[in-house]
Amino acid sequence: MKDLKALVAQMTLEEKAGLCSGLDFWHTKPVERLGIPATMVSDGPHGLRKQDEEGDHLGINDSIKAVCFPAACATAASFDKELIGKMGEAIGDSCQHEKLSVVLGPAVNIKRSPLCGRNFEYFSEDPYLAGKMSAAYIKGVQSRNVGTSIKHFAANNQEHRRMSSSSDADERTLREIYFPAFEISVKEAQPWTVMCSYNRINGVYASENPWLLTDVLRKEWGFEGYVMSDWGAVSDRVKGVAAGLDLEMPSSGGVNDRKIVEAVKKGELDEKLVDLCCERILNIIFRYRETMKPETPWDKEAQHAFSSQIASECMVLLKNEGELLPLNKADAIAFIGEFAEKPRFQGGGSSHINSFKTTSALEAAKGLKITYAQGYSAEKDEATDEMIAEAVKAAKAAKVAVVFAGLPDSYESEGYDRSDMAMPACQNRLIEAVAAANPNTVVVLHNGSPVEMPWIGQVRAVLEAYLGGQAVGDAVVKVLFGDVNPSGHLAESFPIKLQDNPSYLYYGGEGNRTEYREGVFVGYRYYDKKDMDVLFPFGHGLSYTTFEYSNLRLSAKEIKDTDTVTVTVTVTNTGKRFGKAVAQLYVGDKESTPIRPVRELKGFEKVALNPGESKDVTFTLCKRAFAYWNEAIHDWHVETGDFTIEVGASSRDLPLKETVKVESTVELPRRYTLDSIFMDLMADPKAKAVLMPFLAKMRKTFSPDAEENTTEAAQEAISEDMSLAMMNYMPLRGIFSFGGGDPKMIDALLEKLNQPG
Ligand code: BGC
């Protein structure tokens, strides 16, 4: 690797400022006299959207023919780190072939509401799952010596007013929910670049937020690459440089380059900060250039087949009453609904891929006894009476009717949010008509985010295919007919109705301010705490076989927060088919001072099992699995006590439960004042030890003639008083207001109470 400091030293201020913004839509600027090449970046995340000529970032101009893999809404449901890692490798190979230095993904923002227009591009409502899947993807791509750009950092959870809105959340909420997907990815996979988001966080644009881009990302998590802006996310470029935003994308037409130069010349910006940006950008440019391999083959047909395999591992069998699925290949089946012929397999906006081919379910099912009725027009958003009549006729004539439904393109896309969670009314009408005509009705869904299912009680099976990439039709047919046993599990809760969602009251915000008032209670963290019914819970997914979870074993029953504990469970395939289980581990704090979720996902593993086969799955839990973000110490903290460890097949199907005691090794700072109440003081053994003799002394002073007036007896009596609920809430000042109290003595007492150790 070149000596980058020496190289930067040779650059003029103008060249350096220039390197800090794009040449055009997709390239970094070259400095030819110094041998610094331009490098190209491109969307991402689930395939390449490389635009050679007139680039625009909204997908209006066509990009090169490429392979559209399943979107993150689908791949997350695979719960399969290895699989998404291999998908990353395939994308990395195509980047090498196309001379791309960085692919703009993965997108890891948390699904705060089902309404976010970009949910299809994001992994989960759960930060741990999103982080683990993202890290595996990053490792896969980067194993090919191509960079990734994890995005959109951070708290970019709505499309509504995305370039001006401020996501206002408290520190704990950001740390526990909105940051960990980035944190895990940075710590485990070191993405070459990070893309900062459009929005502000607590009033400060992500692109000029030193706390976010420098303190948290670099100093705490150890990020080593460069930060680029989302396209057009820069408001004040000079503030951005100071905050740690290295590269502005796309080009600012030279305007912001000049601002950087001026700010340095006027002494408003330290030139060293510009140098640092350049070093970081050059580090990645040369890392790519020195290992670039344009001779890497890009076998699109092989990737198409692989895309089908991935999609089939992602599909979630939501319902399968009386084992209607898998279907029998000898039976007459009606495929109903336009998506059977023209599947919806990707979302709109910057991730939109110009697929080199697509496979529909109708094509994939050629040779089987299939009839087809269009049922509705997705583009016109209508189902005419004739269409419904034709669908009903086909359903009646078939043994099983499969309705291919979901959300049309216009319903979810980058750039705007959905206004409700409903499927098109015409499709709901179609499903109801078909279900009335044939009791054996299956619904296959193509959507990027949860939908309400008013017809759920009328159909026997539902297969959630998500936006499964260009080969989705092939995968759907394989799953429907049992060539592949479904093994996807929901990476998000499906509420019964939109109003049930915890962010419902605040989502979208008021003007440019969106308050995250539900705090850490996002998705199942909320539904479980409220013990609410959901349509389908987080982690849910059926199979054509059955699994049993048994023999939960812990390596220790008591640990310190500096130790780890391993949890082992046996998973057995108790059915008749090969299948894959997703063993999920959740941790919950039995009693805690902070208000915490009932359970949180802290481990998952996909296990392939033949009929009758058993395998042990082992999880290792460390401090983070038990910790919450403590705002007083600005750090993770474990409160000493018992924690539940639950293992099973979904957040609501957890047959195994154990308890582990975790002891904290960290002493929280004591900040007692006269307003501190007895209950809190007594709960702290050290404070109690200080307070008791003092109280006993006071008692003796007030009633010197009391009978059994030894210090011990007084202490005992006080302890009894303390247990009275009324005393619990008495502030320390209370005892002084009754008995006067020497201010010097009070100060001395407080000092003692607040002493560490
Ligand atoms: C999107 C990014 C994307 C970029 C480049 C932006 O509008 O938010 O996700 O990578 O455009 O196309």
mmCIF file of N, CA and C in Angstrom, residues 509-625:
data_model
loop_
_atom_site.group_PDB
_atom_site.id
_atom_site.type_symbol
_atom_site.label_atom_id
_atom_site.label_comp_id
_atom_site.label_asym_id
_atom_site.label_seq_id
_atom_site.Cartn_x
_atom_site.Cartn_y
_atom_site.Cartn_z
ATOM 1 N N GLY A 509 -44.295 12.046 12.275
ATOM 2 C CA GLY A 509 -44.003 13.253 13.034
ATOM 3 C C GLY A 509 -44.873 14.445 12.714
ATOM 4 N N GLU A 510 -44.473 15.544 13.311
ATOM 5 C CA GLU A 510 -45.153 16.813 13.076
ATOM 6 C C GLU A 510 -44.164 17.702 12.349
ATOM 7 N N GLY A 511 -44.504 18.109 11.159
ATOM 8 C CA GLY A 511 -43.562 18.907 10.377
ATOM 9 C C GLY A 511 -42.259 18.146 10.246
ATOM 10 N N ASN A 512 -41.169 18.818 10.564
ATOM 11 C CA ASN A 512 -39.862 18.177 10.391
ATOM 12 C C ASN A 512 -39.369 17.468 11.648
ATOM 13 N N ARG A 513 -40.274 17.200 12.582
ATOM 14 C CA ARG A 513 -39.822 16.579 13.819
ATOM 15 C C ARG A 513 -40.582 15.280 14.057
ATOM 16 N N THR A 514 -39.818 14.200 14.124
ATOM 17 C CA THR A 514 -40.430 12.906 14.406
ATOM 18 C C THR A 514 -39.886 12.397 15.717
ATOM 19 N N GLU A 515 -40.766 12.344 16.710
ATOM 20 C CA GLU A 515 -40.306 11.869 18.017
ATOM 21 C C GLU A 515 -40.507 10.366 18.116
ATOM 22 N N TYR A 516 -39.488 9.691 18.579
ATOM 23 C CA TYR A 516 -39.540 8.235 18.723
ATOM 24 C C TYR A 516 -40.031 7.915 20.133
ATOM 25 N N ARG A 517 -41.301 8.263 20.366
ATOM 26 C CA ARG A 517 -41.779 8.227 21.748
ATOM 27 C C ARG A 517 -41.969 6.820 22.295
ATOM 28 N N GLU A 518 -42.102 5.852 21.415
ATOM 29 C CA GLU A 518 -42.258 4.475 21.918
ATOM 30 C C GLU A 518 -40.925 3.945 22.445
ATOM 31 N N GLY A 519 -39.885 4.705 22.262
ATOM 32 C CA GLY A 519 -38.583 4.337 22.823
ATOM 33 C C GLY A 519 -38.085 3.002 22.308
ATOM 34 N N VAL A 520 -37.653 2.160 23.241
ATOM 35 C CA VAL A 520 -37.083 0.871 22.826
ATOM 36 C C VAL A 520 -38.169 -0.147 22.470
ATOM 37 N N PHE A 521 -39.421 0.229 22.681
ATOM 38 C CA PHE A 521 -40.501 -0.748 22.452
ATOM 39 C C PHE A 521 -40.933 -0.764 20.994
ATOM 40 N N VAL A 522 -40.077 -1.344 20.188
ATOM 41 C CA VAL A 522 -40.297 -1.447 18.748
ATOM 42 C C VAL A 522 -40.655 -2.905 18.442
ATOM 43 N N GLY A 523 -41.648 -3.112 17.585
ATOM 44 C CA GLY A 523 -41.997 -4.469 17.154
ATOM 45 C C GLY A 523 -42.387 -5.359 18.314
ATOM 46 N N TYR A 524 -41.800 -6.588 18.333
ATOM 47 C CA TYR A 524 -42.225 -7.543 19.364
ATOM 48 C C TYR A 524 -41.895 -7.078 20.775
ATOM 49 N N ARG A 525 -40.934 -6.195 20.917
ATOM 50 C CA ARG A 525 -40.612 -5.683 22.258
ATOM 51 C C ARG A 525 -41.841 -5.002 22.857
ATOM 52 N N TYR A 526 -42.650 -4.422 21.986
ATOM 53 C CA TYR A 526 -43.883 -3.768 22.428
ATOM 54 C C TYR A 526 -45.033 -4.774 22.550
ATOM 55 N N TYR A 527 -45.258 -5.563 21.505
ATOM 56 C CA TYR A 527 -46.399 -6.488 21.544
ATOM 57 C C TYR A 527 -46.292 -7.465 22.713
ATOM 58 N N ASP A 528 -45.077 -7.901 23.027
ATOM 59 C CA ASP A 528 -44.901 -8.839 24.132
ATOM 60 C C ASP A 528 -45.110 -8.157 25.476
ATOM 61 N N LYS A 529 -44.602 -6.943 25.585
ATOM 62 C CA LYS A 529 -44.761 -6.224 26.856
ATOM 63 C C LYS A 529 -46.241 -5.989 27.124
ATOM 64 N N LYS A 530 -46.980 -5.688 26.069
ATOM 65 C CA LYS A 530 -48.413 -5.420 26.231
ATOM 66 C C LYS A 530 -49.236 -6.704 26.162
ATOM 67 N N ASP A 531 -48.577 -7.808 25.915
ATOM 68 C CA ASP A 531 -49.261 -9.094 25.799
ATOM 69 C C ASP A 531 -50.407 -9.005 24.789
ATOM 70 N N MET A 532 -50.086 -8.445 23.637
ATOM 71 C CA MET A 532 -51.109 -8.222 22.609
ATOM 72 C C MET A 532 -51.138 -9.352 21.602
ATOM 73 N N ASP A 533 -52.301 -9.614 21.076
ATOM 74 C CA ASP A 533 -52.382 -10.554 19.962
ATOM 75 C C ASP A 533 -51.796 -9.894 18.724
ATOM 76 N N VAL A 534 -51.091 -10.686 17.950
ATOM 77 C CA VAL A 534 -50.607 -10.191 16.658
ATOM 78 C C VAL A 534 -51.119 -11.164 15.597
ATOM 79 N N LEU A 535 -51.040 -10.752 14.343
ATOM 80 C CA LEU A 535 -51.475 -11.666 13.284
ATOM 81 C C LEU A 535 -50.455 -12.808 13.188
ATOM 82 N N PHE A 536 -49.176 -12.436 13.093
ATOM 83 C CA PHE A 536 -48.089 -13.427 13.144
ATOM 84 C C PHE A 536 -46.926 -12.801 13.907
ATOM 85 N N PRO A 537 -46.384 -13.540 14.865
ATOM 86 C CA PRO A 537 -45.334 -12.935 15.690
ATOM 87 C C PRO A 537 -43.949 -12.964 15.033
ATOM 88 N N PHE A 538 -43.093 -12.126 15.545
ATOM 89 C CA PHE A 538 -41.684 -12.105 15.143
ATOM 90 C C PHE A 538 -41.103 -13.516 15.310
ATOM 91 N N GLY A 539 -40.377 -13.964 14.307
ATOM 92 C CA GLY A 539 -39.708 -15.268 14.401
ATOM 93 C C GLY A 539 -40.547 -16.436 13.926
ATOM 94 N N HIS A 540 -41.826 -16.154 13.624
ATOM 95 C CA HIS A 540 -42.737 -17.249 13.248
ATOM 96 C C HIS A 540 -42.428 -17.781 11.842
ATOM 97 N N GLY A 541 -42.562 -19.067 11.670
ATOM 98 C CA GLY A 541 -42.419 -19.681 10.343
ATOM 99 C C GLY A 541 -42.669 -21.171 10.457
ATOM 100 N N LEU A 542 -43.555 -21.703 9.604
ATOM 101 C CA LEU A 542 -43.879 -23.130 9.663
ATOM 102 C C LEU A 542 -43.013 -23.910 8.683
ATOM 103 N N SER A 543 -43.126 -25.225 8.799
ATOM 104 C CA SER A 543 -42.339 -26.115 7.950
ATOM 105 C C SER A 543 -43.241 -27.277 7.554
ATOM 106 N N TYR A 544 -42.817 -28.056 6.575
ATOM 107 C CA TYR A 544 -43.577 -29.267 6.244
ATOM 108 C C TYR A 544 -43.193 -30.429 7.153
ATOM 109 N N THR A 545 -42.192 -30.203 8.007
ATOM 110 C CA THR A 545 -41.883 -31.203 9.023
ATOM 111 C C THR A 545 -42.089 -30.557 10.403
ATOM 112 N N THR A 546 -41.809 -31.286 11.448
ATOM 113 C CA THR A 546 -41.967 -30.714 12.789
ATOM 114 C C THR A 546 -40.636 -30.806 13.537
ATOM 115 N N PHE A 547 -40.425 -29.876 14.429
ATOM 116 C CA PHE A 547 -39.179 -29.851 15.206
ATOM 117 C C PHE A 547 -39.494 -29.839 16.690
ATOM 118 N N GLU A 548 -38.599 -30.462 17.429
ATOM 119 C CA GLU A 548 -38.760 -30.420 18.880
ATOM 120 C C GLU A 548 -37.499 -29.817 19.493
ATOM 121 N N TYR A 549 -37.706 -28.955 20.471
ATOM 122 C CA TYR A 549 -36.578 -28.347 21.180
ATOM 123 C C TYR A 549 -36.504 -28.982 22.558
ATOM 124 N N SER A 550 -35.324 -29.453 22.945
ATOM 125 C CA SER A 550 -35.224 -30.106 24.247
ATOM 126 C C SER A 550 -33.847 -29.882 24.866
ATOM 127 N N ASN A 551 -33.766 -30.276 26.128
ATOM 128 C CA ASN A 551 -32.470 -30.383 26.782
ATOM 129 C C ASN A 551 -31.687 -29.071 26.823
ATOM 130 N N LEU A 552 -32.290 -28.067 27.384
ATOM 131 C CA LEU A 552 -31.614 -26.766 27.504
ATOM 132 C C LEU A 552 -30.563 -26.840 28.610
ATOM 133 N N ARG A 553 -29.349 -26.552 28.264
ATOM 134 C CA ARG A 553 -28.244 -26.643 29.232
ATOM 135 C C ARG A 553 -27.447 -25.338 29.267
ATOM 136 N N LEU A 554 -27.123 -24.917 30.475
ATOM 137 C CA LEU A 554 -26.311 -23.700 30.642
ATOM 138 C C LEU A 554 -24.954 -24.094 31.216
ATOM 139 N N SER A 555 -23.905 -23.437 30.758
ATOM 140 C CA SER A 555 -22.582 -23.783 31.291
ATOM 141 C C SER A 555 -22.425 -23.321 32.735
ATOM 142 N N ALA A 556 -23.260 -22.371 33.150
ATOM 143 C CA ALA A 556 -23.201 -21.903 34.540
ATOM 144 C C ALA A 556 -24.550 -21.315 34.903
ATOM 145 N N LYS A 557 -24.850 -21.358 36.170
ATOM 146 C CA LYS A 557 -26.116 -20.780 36.632
ATOM 147 C C LYS A 557 -25.924 -19.366 37.146
ATOM 148 N N GLU A 558 -24.662 -19.069 37.441
ATOM 149 C CA GLU A 558 -24.346 -17.726 37.945
ATOM 150 C C GLU A 558 -23.072 -17.271 37.275
ATOM 151 N N ILE A 559 -23.092 -16.088 36.734
ATOM 152 C CA ILE A 559 -21.867 -15.567 36.128
ATOM 153 C C ILE A 559 -21.671 -14.112 36.536
ATOM 154 N N LYS A 560 -20.478 -13.629 36.268
ATOM 155 C CA LYS A 560 -20.218 -12.196 36.427
ATOM 156 C C LYS A 560 -20.409 -11.565 35.052
ATOM 157 N N ASP A 561 -20.636 -10.292 34.992
ATOM 158 C CA ASP A 561 -20.877 -9.681 33.671
ATOM 159 C C ASP A 561 -19.619 -9.617 32.802
ATOM 160 N N THR A 562 -18.500 -10.027 33.380
ATOM 161 C CA THR A 562 -17.276 -10.108 32.580
ATOM 162 C C THR A 562 -17.100 -11.512 31.991
ATOM 163 N N ASP A 563 -17.949 -12.448 32.423
ATOM 164 C CA ASP A 563 -17.857 -13.835 31.937
ATOM 165 C C ASP A 563 -18.792 -14.030 30.745
ATOM 166 N N THR A 564 -18.687 -15.224 30.167
ATOM 167 C CA THR A 564 -19.689 -15.615 29.177
ATOM 168 C C THR A 564 -20.392 -16.861 29.695
ATOM 169 N N VAL A 565 -21.558 -17.109 29.171
ATOM 170 C CA VAL A 565 -22.252 -18.348 29.500
ATOM 171 C C VAL A 565 -22.639 -18.994 28.173
ATOM 172 N N THR A 566 -22.473 -20.299 28.079
ATOM 173 C CA THR A 566 -22.917 -20.955 26.841
ATOM 174 C C THR A 566 -24.221 -21.683 27.113
ATOM 175 N N VAL A 567 -25.058 -21.636 26.111
ATOM 176 C CA VAL A 567 -26.387 -22.233 26.213
ATOM 177 C C VAL A 567 -26.498 -23.259 25.094
ATOM 178 N N THR A 568 -26.800 -24.488 25.470
ATOM 179 C CA THR A 568 -26.900 -25.537 24.451
ATOM 180 C C THR A 568 -28.306 -26.107 24.458
ATOM 181 N N VAL A 569 -28.795 -26.388 23.269
ATOM 182 C CA VAL A 569 -30.132 -26.940 23.141
ATOM 183 C C VAL A 569 -30.102 -28.015 22.054
ATOM 184 N N THR A 570 -30.952 -29.012 22.217
ATOM 185 C CA THR A 570 -31.030 -30.056 21.195
ATOM 186 C C THR A 570 -32.260 -29.805 20.331
ATOM 187 N N VAL A 571 -32.048 -29.817 19.012
ATOM 188 C CA VAL A 571 -33.168 -29.653 18.082
ATOM 189 C C VAL A 571 -33.323 -30.969 17.316
ATOM 190 N N THR A 572 -34.552 -31.479 17.280
ATOM 191 C CA THR A 572 -34.803 -32.764 16.621
ATOM 192 C C THR A 572 -35.872 -32.595 15.548
ATOM 193 N N ASN A 573 -35.628 -33.199 14.415
ATOM 194 C CA ASN A 573 -36.651 -33.235 13.365
ATOM 195 C C ASN A 573 -37.565 -34.419 13.675
ATOM 196 N N THR A 574 -38.762 -34.122 14.128
ATOM 197 C CA THR A 574 -39.678 -35.187 14.559
ATOM 198 C C THR A 574 -40.675 -35.563 13.465
ATOM 199 N N GLY A 575 -40.491 -34.982 12.279
ATOM 200 C CA GLY A 575 -41.423 -35.279 11.184
ATOM 201 C C GLY A 575 -40.807 -36.216 10.166
ATOM 202 N N LYS A 576 -41.384 -36.179 8.956
ATOM 203 C CA LYS A 576 -40.986 -37.174 7.954
ATOM 204 C C LYS A 576 -40.172 -36.597 6.802
ATOM 205 N N ARG A 577 -39.884 -35.310 6.847
ATOM 206 C CA ARG A 577 -39.155 -34.705 5.742
ATOM 207 C C ARG A 577 -37.896 -34.005 6.216
ATOM 208 N N PHE A 578 -36.953 -33.900 5.323
ATOM 209 C CA PHE A 578 -35.786 -33.063 5.609
ATOM 210 C C PHE A 578 -36.278 -31.621 5.785
ATOM 211 N N GLY A 579 -35.719 -30.916 6.738
ATOM 212 C CA GLY A 579 -36.133 -29.525 6.921
ATOM 213 C C GLY A 579 -35.095 -28.736 7.692
ATOM 214 N N LYS A 580 -35.324 -27.412 7.734
ATOM 215 C CA LYS A 580 -34.395 -26.544 8.468
ATOM 216 C C LYS A 580 -35.151 -25.787 9.552
ATOM 217 N N ALA A 581 -34.637 -25.916 10.765
ATOM 218 C CA ALA A 581 -35.242 -25.188 11.886
ATOM 219 C C ALA A 581 -34.443 -23.916 12.121
ATOM 220 N N VAL A 582 -35.089 -22.912 12.701
ATOM 221 C CA VAL A 582 -34.357 -21.722 13.131
ATOM 222 C C VAL A 582 -34.488 -21.644 14.651
ATOM 223 N N ALA A 583 -33.418 -22.052 15.325
ATOM 224 C CA ALA A 583 -33.428 -22.012 16.794
ATOM 225 C C ALA A 583 -33.177 -20.574 17.223
ATOM 226 N N GLN A 584 -34.083 -20.046 18.026
ATOM 227 C CA GLN A 584 -33.985 -18.639 18.451
ATOM 228 C C GLN A 584 -33.826 -18.561 19.961
ATOM 229 N N LEU A 585 -32.919 -17.714 20.397
ATOM 230 C CA LEU A 585 -32.687 -17.540 21.834
ATOM 231 C C LEU A 585 -33.016 -16.101 22.245
ATOM 232 N N TYR A 586 -33.824 -15.974 23.252
ATOM 233 C CA TYR A 586 -34.222 -14.659 23.758
ATOM 234 C C TYR A 586 -33.796 -14.515 25.213
ATOM 235 N N VAL A 587 -33.382 -13.313 25.587
ATOM 236 C CA VAL A 587 -32.996 -13.036 26.973
ATOM 237 C C VAL A 587 -33.927 -11.968 27.544
ATOM 238 N N GLY A 588 -34.298 -12.133 28.792
ATOM 239 C CA GLY A 588 -35.135 -11.127 29.453
ATOM 240 C C GLY A 588 -34.669 -10.908 30.877
ATOM 241 N N ASP A 589 -34.722 -9.662 31.323
ATOM 242 C CA ASP A 589 -34.340 -9.340 32.700
ATOM 243 C C ASP A 589 -35.576 -9.528 33.573
ATOM 244 N N LYS A 590 -35.474 -10.410 34.575
ATOM 245 C CA LYS A 590 -36.669 -10.730 35.363
ATOM 246 C C LYS A 590 -37.198 -9.523 36.126
ATOM 247 N N GLU A 591 -36.290 -8.809 36.719
ATOM 248 C CA GLU A 591 -36.672 -7.595 37.457
ATOM 249 C C GLU A 591 -35.643 -6.552 37.129
ATOM 250 N N SER A 592 -36.083 -5.365 36.774
ATOM 251 C CA SER A 592 -35.046 -4.372 36.480
ATOM 252 C C SER A 592 -35.520 -2.975 36.813
ATOM 253 N N THR A 593 -34.577 -2.134 37.123
ATOM 254 C CA THR A 593 -34.904 -0.744 37.404
ATOM 255 C C THR A 593 -35.349 -0.044 36.127
ATOM 256 N N PRO A 594 -34.570 -0.144 35.029
ATOM 257 C CA PRO A 594 -35.079 0.467 33.801
ATOM 258 C C PRO A 594 -36.249 -0.365 33.264
ATOM 259 N N ILE A 595 -37.141 0.269 32.562
ATOM 260 C CA ILE A 595 -38.279 -0.447 31.976
ATOM 261 C C ILE A 595 -37.773 -1.128 30.707
ATOM 262 N N ARG A 596 -37.813 -2.448 30.727
ATOM 263 C CA ARG A 596 -37.190 -3.194 29.630
ATOM 264 C C ARG A 596 -38.184 -4.127 28.961
ATOM 265 N N PRO A 597 -37.877 -4.540 27.707
ATOM 266 C CA PRO A 597 -38.740 -5.511 27.025
ATOM 267 C C PRO A 597 -38.771 -6.845 27.784
ATOM 268 N N VAL A 598 -39.807 -7.621 27.524
ATOM 269 C CA VAL A 598 -39.925 -8.929 28.177
ATOM 270 C C VAL A 598 -38.787 -9.835 27.711
ATOM 271 N N ARG A 599 -38.532 -9.775 26.430
ATOM 272 C CA ARG A 599 -37.468 -10.622 25.867
ATOM 273 C C ARG A 599 -36.868 -9.936 24.643
ATOM 274 N N GLU A 600 -35.600 -10.267 24.398
ATOM 275 C CA GLU A 600 -34.921 -9.720 23.224
ATOM 276 C C GLU A 600 -34.077 -10.806 22.581
ATOM 277 N N LEU A 601 -34.106 -10.842 21.267
ATOM 278 C CA LEU A 601 -33.337 -11.859 20.535
ATOM 279 C C LEU A 601 -31.842 -11.639 20.761
ATOM 280 N N LYS A 602 -31.145 -12.715 21.181
ATOM 281 C CA LYS A 602 -29.707 -12.596 21.419
ATOM 282 C C LYS A 602 -28.931 -13.738 20.773
ATOM 283 N N GLY A 603 -29.618 -14.577 20.016
ATOM 284 C CA GLY A 603 -28.926 -15.654 19.312
ATOM 285 C C GLY A 603 -29.891 -16.361 18.381
ATOM 286 N N PHE A 604 -29.405 -16.788 17.236
ATOM 287 C CA PHE A 604 -30.228 -17.617 16.344
ATOM 288 C C PHE A 604 -29.299 -18.469 15.484
ATOM 289 N N GLU A 605 -29.798 -19.614 15.094
ATOM 290 C CA GLU A 605 -28.980 -20.531 14.295
ATOM 291 C C GLU A 605 -29.903 -21.356 13.417
ATOM 292 N N LYS A 606 -29.554 -21.469 12.148
ATOM 293 C CA LYS A 606 -30.366 -22.310 11.263
ATOM 294 C C LYS A 606 -29.768 -23.712 11.247
ATOM 295 N N VAL A 607 -30.627 -24.711 11.430
ATOM 296 C CA VAL A 607 -30.122 -26.082 11.557
ATOM 297 C C VAL A 607 -30.827 -26.978 10.546
ATOM 298 N N ALA A 608 -30.053 -27.673 9.722
ATOM 299 C CA ALA A 608 -30.626 -28.603 8.735
ATOM 300 C C ALA A 608 -30.706 -29.991 9.353
ATOM 301 N N LEU A 609 -31.866 -30.627 9.244
ATOM 302 C CA LEU A 609 -32.049 -31.922 9.909
ATOM 303 C C LEU A 609 -32.821 -32.906 9.045
ATOM 304 N N ASN A 610 -32.303 -34.110 8.952
ATOM 305 C CA ASN A 610 -33.043 -35.196 8.303
ATOM 306 C C ASN A 610 -34.113 -35.700 9.272
ATOM 307 N N PRO A 611 -35.113 -36.425 8.753
ATOM 308 C CA PRO A 611 -36.132 -36.957 9.660
ATOM 309 C C PRO A 611 -35.484 -37.775 10.775
ATOM 310 N N GLY A 612 -35.899 -37.536 11.998
ATOM 311 C CA GLY A 612 -35.378 -38.285 13.137
ATOM 312 C C GLY A 612 -34.043 -37.784 13.655
ATOM 313 N N GLU A 613 -33.399 -36.914 12.913
ATOM 314 C CA GLU A 613 -32.055 -36.457 13.318
ATOM 315 C C GLU A 613 -32.130 -35.374 14.408
ATOM 316 N N SER A 614 -31.138 -35.397 15.295
ATOM 317 C CA SER A 614 -31.024 -34.355 16.334
ATOM 318 C C SER A 614 -29.674 -33.666 16.204
ATOM 319 N N LYS A 615 -29.657 -32.385 16.510
ATOM 320 C CA LYS A 615 -28.367 -31.677 16.559
ATOM 321 C C LYS A 615 -28.370 -30.746 17.754
ATOM 322 N N ASP A 616 -27.206 -30.578 18.326
ATOM 323 C CA ASP A 616 -27.059 -29.600 19.405
ATOM 324 C C ASP A 616 -26.703 -28.245 18.804
ATOM 325 N N VAL A 617 -27.303 -27.226 19.343
ATOM 326 C CA VAL A 617 -26.964 -25.864 18.919
ATOM 327 C C VAL A 617 -26.447 -25.144 20.157
ATOM 328 N N THR A 618 -25.322 -24.466 19.997
ATOM 329 C CA THR A 618 -24.740 -23.771 21.150
ATOM 330 C C THR A 618 -24.650 -22.268 20.893
ATOM 331 N N PHE A 619 -25.085 -21.510 21.857
ATOM 332 C CA PHE A 619 -25.012 -20.048 21.792
ATOM 333 C C PHE A 619 -24.097 -19.575 22.904
ATOM 334 N N THR A 620 -23.351 -18.537 22.636
ATOM 335 C CA THR A 620 -22.522 -17.953 23.695
ATOM 336 C C THR A 620 -23.041 -16.555 24.006
ATOM 337 N N LEU A 621 -23.320 -16.330 25.266
ATOM 338 C CA LEU A 621 -23.838 -15.014 25.658
ATOM 339 C C LEU A 621 -22.805 -14.274 26.488
ATOM 340 N N CYS A 622 -22.568 -13.022 26.137
ATOM 341 C CA CYS A 622 -21.661 -12.208 26.938
ATOM 342 C C CYS A 622 -22.436 -11.013 27.476
ATOM 343 N N LYS A 623 -21.713 -10.121 28.085
ATOM 344 C CA LYS A 623 -22.343 -8.989 28.793
ATOM 345 C C LYS A 623 -23.454 -8.324 27.978
ATOM 346 N N ARG A 624 -23.178 -8.086 26.710
ATOM 347 C CA ARG A 624 -24.149 -7.336 25.898
ATOM 348 C C ARG A 624 -25.519 -8.001 25.843
ATOM 349 N N ALA A 625 -25.540 -9.336 25.953
ATOM 350 C CA ALA A 625 -26.822 -10.037 25.868
ATOM 351 C C ALA A 625 -27.731 -9.683 27.046
#
